[in-house]
Amino acid sequence: MPELPEVEVTRRGIEPVLVHARIERIWHDGKPLREPFSPELKKLEGAAVRGVSRRAKYILILTDKGTLIIHLGMTGHLRVLTAADYNAPGKHDHFELTTDRGVTIRLNDIRRFGLVIFIDKGLDPLQSPRLRDLGPEPLGEGFSPEYLYGVLGRMKKSIKQSLMDPKVVVGIGNIYACEVLFLSGISPFCRACKISREECEKLFCNIVAILKRSISMGGTTIRNFSGADGKMGYFVQDLYVYGRRDQPCRRCGTLIKAAVQGQRSTFYCPLCQKLPE
DNA sequence: AGTGGCACCTGTGTGC
DNA sequence: TGCACACAGGTGCCAC
């Protein structure tokens, strides 16, 4: 389900119920996600939550006994359940954390591409193997048109696959890569190194704008994404190309085309998005 | 080193 | 109705 906006919407949903609470219970169903649950997760029982942050698509729950890192994979989502809401875990519920206030955070993940890891107290979670080599946050320091121009200039693969490469910038998945390229008028098949300085400026502005806008609208719900409150996102109504094969381009009326790049579907307008030259 | 291909897993929709 | 197949928002490992 989630690209960066969906993860950020989820983070904002769980932050107020977790901060200053104490974790009373950790539960998992034993079925491995992308990797098995560590027995060390039990160390979090009794821990006081200090904050809930995010790096790329990873949610970090910081406590005085270590950090819990959650990744939602393709189909994961977190729900906040009050004591009154609570019911027994269902088929694809894999992980739960319950606080001393009786609130449960539940991870449901149909495809089990998600991830739950524990980073011990004293270790910097940002330096853990999954996080340390990630590129800059698109809405943070270190991401700029100049930076983009610099990295893309060294890449021969397509601009679409480059934008989705977390070493270039984190948080842009298939949906937003397609949308950003449409908004910037750039063909997804263009080699990254052919992108001009001016186009990098457009890409930068569109990436920042679309991510902010999607966050403000509660994320994009294609199939089964919902925020921690269970509400669907509304951004899907704003999509220009993603999932719109054979439908008219909202700008020029040309039918939107679909192709496959790196085993992922790409949607584009053949008229609005030109290859250079 | 950079890149493309595939694997991980389950569900849904489509076409025969 | 049943079956086979393609496809789905992510990431990491492998071989070239």
Coordinates of C-alpha atoms in Angstrom, one line a residue, chain A residues 4-266:
Chain A
L4 CA 5.9 8.1 1.9
P5 CA 2.6 10.0 2.3
E6 CA 0.7 6.9 3.5
V7 CA 3.5 6.1 6.0
E8 CA 3.5 9.7 7.3
V9 CA -0.3 9.7 7.6
T10 CA 0.1 6.5 9.6
R11 CA 2.9 7.9 11.8
R12 CA 0.7 11.0 12.6
G13 CA -2.1 8.7 13.5
I14 CA -0.2 6.6 16.1
E15 CA 2.1 9.3 17.5
P16 CA -0.5 11.0 19.8
V17 CA -1.6 7.7 21.4
L18 CA 2.0 6.4 21.9
V19 CA 4.0 9.3 23.1
H20 CA 4.4 9.3 26.9
A21 CA 2.6 5.9 27.1
R22 CA 4.3 2.7 28.4
I23 CA 4.3 -0.4 26.3
E24 CA 2.6 -3.2 28.3
R25 CA 2.4 -6.0 25.8
I26 CA 4.0 -7.1 22.6
W27 CA 2.3 -9.8 20.5
H28 CA 3.0 -11.4 17.2
D29 CA 1.6 -14.4 15.4
G30 CA 4.9 -16.1 14.8
K31 CA 4.6 -16.1 11.0
P32 CA 7.7 -14.4 9.6
L33 CA 7.2 -11.2 7.7
R34 CA 10.1 -10.2 5.4
E35 CA 12.1 -11.6 8.2
P36 CA 11.2 -13.5 11.4
F37 CA 10.1 -11.6 14.5
S38 CA 13.1 -11.2 16.9
P39 CA 12.7 -12.6 20.5
E40 CA 14.3 -9.3 21.5
L41 CA 11.0 -7.5 20.8
K42 CA 9.9 -8.6 24.3
K43 CA 12.4 -6.2 25.7
L44 CA 10.0 -3.5 24.8
E45 CA 7.5 -4.6 27.3
G46 CA 7.7 -2.0 30.1
A47 CA 9.4 0.6 27.9
A48 CA 8.3 4.2 27.9
V49 CA 7.7 5.7 24.4
R50 CA 9.7 8.9 23.8
G51 CA 8.6 9.7 20.3
V52 CA 7.4 8.4 16.9
S53 CA 9.4 9.4 13.9
R54 CA 9.9 8.3 10.3
R55 CA 12.8 7.7 8.0
A56 CA 11.9 6.9 4.4
K57 CA 9.0 4.4 4.7
Y58 CA 10.1 3.2 8.1
I59 CA 8.2 4.2 11.2
L60 CA 10.4 4.5 14.3
I61 CA 8.9 4.1 17.7
L62 CA 11.6 5.4 20.1
T63 CA 11.6 4.2 23.7
D64 CA 13.9 4.1 26.7
K65 CA 14.7 0.5 26.0
G66 CA 15.3 0.6 22.3
T67 CA 13.6 1.4 19.0
L68 CA 10.9 -0.5 17.3
I69 CA 11.1 -0.1 13.5
I70 CA 8.0 -0.9 11.4
H71 CA 7.8 -1.1 7.6
L72 CA 4.5 -1.6 6.0
G73 CA 5.7 -3.4 2.8
M74 CA 3.1 -3.4 0.0
T75 CA 0.0 -4.2 1.9
G76 CA 0.6 -3.4 5.5
H77 CA -1.3 -0.9 7.6
L78 CA -1.5 0.0 11.3
R79 CA -4.7 0.5 13.2
V80 CA -5.3 2.1 16.5
L81 CA -7.7 0.2 18.7
T82 CA -9.0 1.4 22.0
A83 CA -9.8 -1.1 24.8
A84 CA -13.4 -0.8 23.8
D85 CA -12.6 -1.5 20.1
Y86 CA -10.4 -4.4 20.7
N87 CA -11.2 -7.8 19.2
A88 CA -9.2 -10.9 18.6
P89 CA -6.5 -10.7 15.9
G90 CA -7.8 -11.8 12.5
K91 CA -6.2 -13.7 9.7
H92 CA -3.6 -11.1 8.5
D93 CA -3.0 -9.4 11.8
H94 CA 0.6 -10.2 12.6
F95 CA 1.8 -7.9 15.3
E96 CA 0.3 -5.9 18.2
L97 CA 1.6 -3.4 20.8
T98 CA -0.6 -2.5 23.7
T99 CA 0.0 0.4 26.0
D100 CA -0.7 1.0 29.7
R101 CA -3.6 3.2 28.5
G102 CA -5.3 0.2 26.9
V103 CA -4.6 1.3 23.3
T104 CA -3.4 -1.3 20.9
I105 CA -1.5 -0.7 17.7
R106 CA -2.1 -3.5 15.3
L107 CA -0.2 -4.4 12.1
N108 CA -2.3 -6.1 9.4
D109 CA -0.3 -7.2 6.3
I110 CA -1.8 -9.5 3.8
R111 CA 1.3 -10.2 1.8
R112 CA 3.7 -10.1 4.7
F113 CA 6.3 -7.9 2.9
G114 CA 6.3 -5.7 5.9
L115 CA 9.0 -5.7 8.6
V116 CA 9.2 -5.3 12.4
I117 CA 12.6 -4.9 13.9
F118 CA 14.0 -4.1 17.3
I119 CA 17.1 -1.9 17.7
D120 CA 18.7 -2.1 21.2
K121 CA 19.1 0.8 23.5
G122 CA 22.3 2.7 22.8
L123 CA 22.4 1.9 19.1
D124 CA 21.4 4.6 16.6
P125 CA 18.5 3.2 14.6
L126 CA 19.4 5.6 11.8
Q127 CA 22.7 3.7 11.5
S128 CA 21.1 0.3 11.4
P129 CA 21.7 -1.7 8.2
R130 CA 18.3 -1.0 6.7
L131 CA 18.4 2.7 7.2
R132 CA 22.0 3.8 7.0
D133 CA 22.4 3.8 3.2
L134 CA 19.2 5.6 2.3
G135 CA 19.2 8.7 0.3
P136 CA 17.8 12.1 1.5
E137 CA 14.2 12.7 2.6
P138 CA 12.3 14.4 -0.1
L139 CA 10.8 16.8 2.4
G140 CA 14.0 17.3 4.4
E141 CA 17.4 18.8 4.3
G142 CA 19.8 17.6 1.6
F143 CA 17.2 17.3 -1.1
S144 CA 17.4 20.0 -3.8
P145 CA 17.4 20.5 -7.5
E146 CA 21.2 20.7 -7.4
Y147 CA 21.5 17.5 -5.6
L148 CA 19.1 15.8 -8.0
Y149 CA 21.0 17.0 -11.0
G150 CA 24.2 15.7 -9.5
V151 CA 23.0 12.2 -8.8
L152 CA 20.9 11.7 -11.9
G153 CA 23.8 12.8 -14.1
R154 CA 25.6 9.6 -13.0
M155 CA 22.8 7.2 -13.7
K156 CA 22.1 5.5 -17.0
K157 CA 18.8 3.8 -16.0
S158 CA 15.5 5.3 -16.7
I159 CA 14.4 8.4 -14.8
K160 CA 11.4 6.5 -13.5
Q161 CA 13.4 3.8 -12.0
S162 CA 15.9 6.3 -10.7
L163 CA 13.2 8.3 -8.9
M164 CA 12.1 5.0 -7.2
D165 CA 15.7 4.2 -6.2
P166 CA 15.9 4.9 -2.4
K167 CA 19.6 5.8 -2.8
V168 CA 18.5 8.8 -4.9
V169 CA 15.7 9.9 -2.8
V170 CA 13.5 7.9 -0.4
G171 CA 9.7 7.6 -0.3
I172 CA 8.8 7.7 -4.0
G173 CA 7.1 4.6 -5.1
N174 CA 5.4 3.5 -8.3
I175 CA 2.4 5.8 -8.0
Y176 CA 4.2 9.1 -7.2
A177 CA 7.0 8.3 -9.7
C178 CA 4.4 8.1 -12.5
E179 CA 2.6 11.2 -11.2
V180 CA 5.7 13.4 -10.8
L181 CA 6.9 12.5 -14.3
F182 CA 3.6 13.5 -15.8
L183 CA 3.5 16.8 -13.9
S184 CA 7.0 17.5 -15.0
G185 CA 6.3 16.6 -18.6
I186 CA 9.1 14.0 -18.7
S187 CA 8.9 10.6 -20.3
P188 CA 9.4 7.7 -17.9
F189 CA 11.7 6.1 -20.4
C190 CA 14.2 9.0 -20.5
R191 CA 17.6 8.1 -19.2
A192 CA 18.3 9.8 -15.9
C193 CA 21.6 11.3 -17.1
K194 CA 19.7 13.0 -19.9
I195 CA 17.6 15.1 -17.5
S196 CA 18.5 18.8 -17.8
R197 CA 19.1 21.2 -14.9
E198 CA 15.7 22.9 -15.7
E199 CA 13.9 19.5 -15.6
C200 CA 15.5 18.7 -12.3
E201 CA 14.0 22.0 -10.9
K202 CA 10.6 20.8 -12.1
L203 CA 11.0 17.3 -10.7
F204 CA 12.1 18.7 -7.4
C205 CA 9.2 21.1 -7.2
N206 CA 6.7 18.5 -8.2
I207 CA 8.0 15.8 -5.9
V208 CA 7.8 18.2 -2.9
A209 CA 4.3 19.5 -3.9
I210 CA 2.7 16.1 -4.6
L211 CA 4.0 14.5 -1.4
K212 CA 2.8 17.4 0.7
R213 CA -0.5 17.5 -1.0
S214 CA -1.0 13.8 -0.7
I215 CA -0.1 13.8 3.0
S216 CA -2.6 16.6 3.6
M217 CA -5.3 14.6 1.9
G218 CA -4.7 11.5 4.0
G219 CA -2.6 9.5 1.4
T220 CA -3.6 7.6 -1.7
T221 CA -6.0 4.8 -1.4
I222 CA -5.8 2.4 -4.3
R223 CA -6.9 -0.8 -2.9
N224 CA -6.7 -1.2 0.8
F225 CA -4.8 1.6 2.3
S226 CA -6.3 3.4 5.3
G227 CA -4.7 5.6 7.9
A228 CA -4.4 4.5 11.5
D229 CA -7.9 5.8 12.1
G230 CA -9.2 3.4 9.4
K231 CA -10.1 6.3 7.1
M232 CA -9.3 6.0 3.4
G233 CA -7.1 8.6 1.7
Y234 CA -8.6 10.8 -0.9
F235 CA -5.5 11.5 -3.1
V236 CA -6.5 8.8 -5.6
Q237 CA -9.1 11.2 -7.0
D238 CA -6.3 13.5 -7.9
L239 CA -4.2 11.1 -9.9
Y240 CA -3.4 12.1 -13.5
V241 CA -2.0 8.9 -14.9
Y242 CA -1.5 6.1 -12.4
G243 CA -4.1 3.4 -13.0
R244 CA -5.7 5.3 -15.8
R245 CA -4.7 3.2 -18.9
D246 CA -6.8 4.0 -21.9
Q247 CA -8.5 6.9 -20.2
P248 CA -8.1 10.4 -21.5
C249 CA -5.3 12.5 -20.3
R250 CA -6.7 15.2 -18.0
R251 CA -4.6 17.8 -19.8
C252 CA -4.7 16.9 -23.5
G253 CA -7.3 14.1 -23.9
T254 CA -4.8 11.7 -25.4
L255 CA -5.3 8.2 -24.1
I256 CA -3.0 7.3 -21.2
K257 CA -0.6 4.4 -22.0
A258 CA 0.7 1.7 -19.8
A259 CA 4.1 -0.1 -20.0
V260 CA 6.3 -2.2 -17.8
Q261 CA 9.6 -1.0 -16.4
G262 CA 11.6 -3.1 -14.0
Q263 CA 8.6 -5.4 -13.5
R264 CA 6.4 -2.5 -12.4
S265 CA 3.6 -0.8 -14.4
T266 CA 4.3 2.7 -15.7

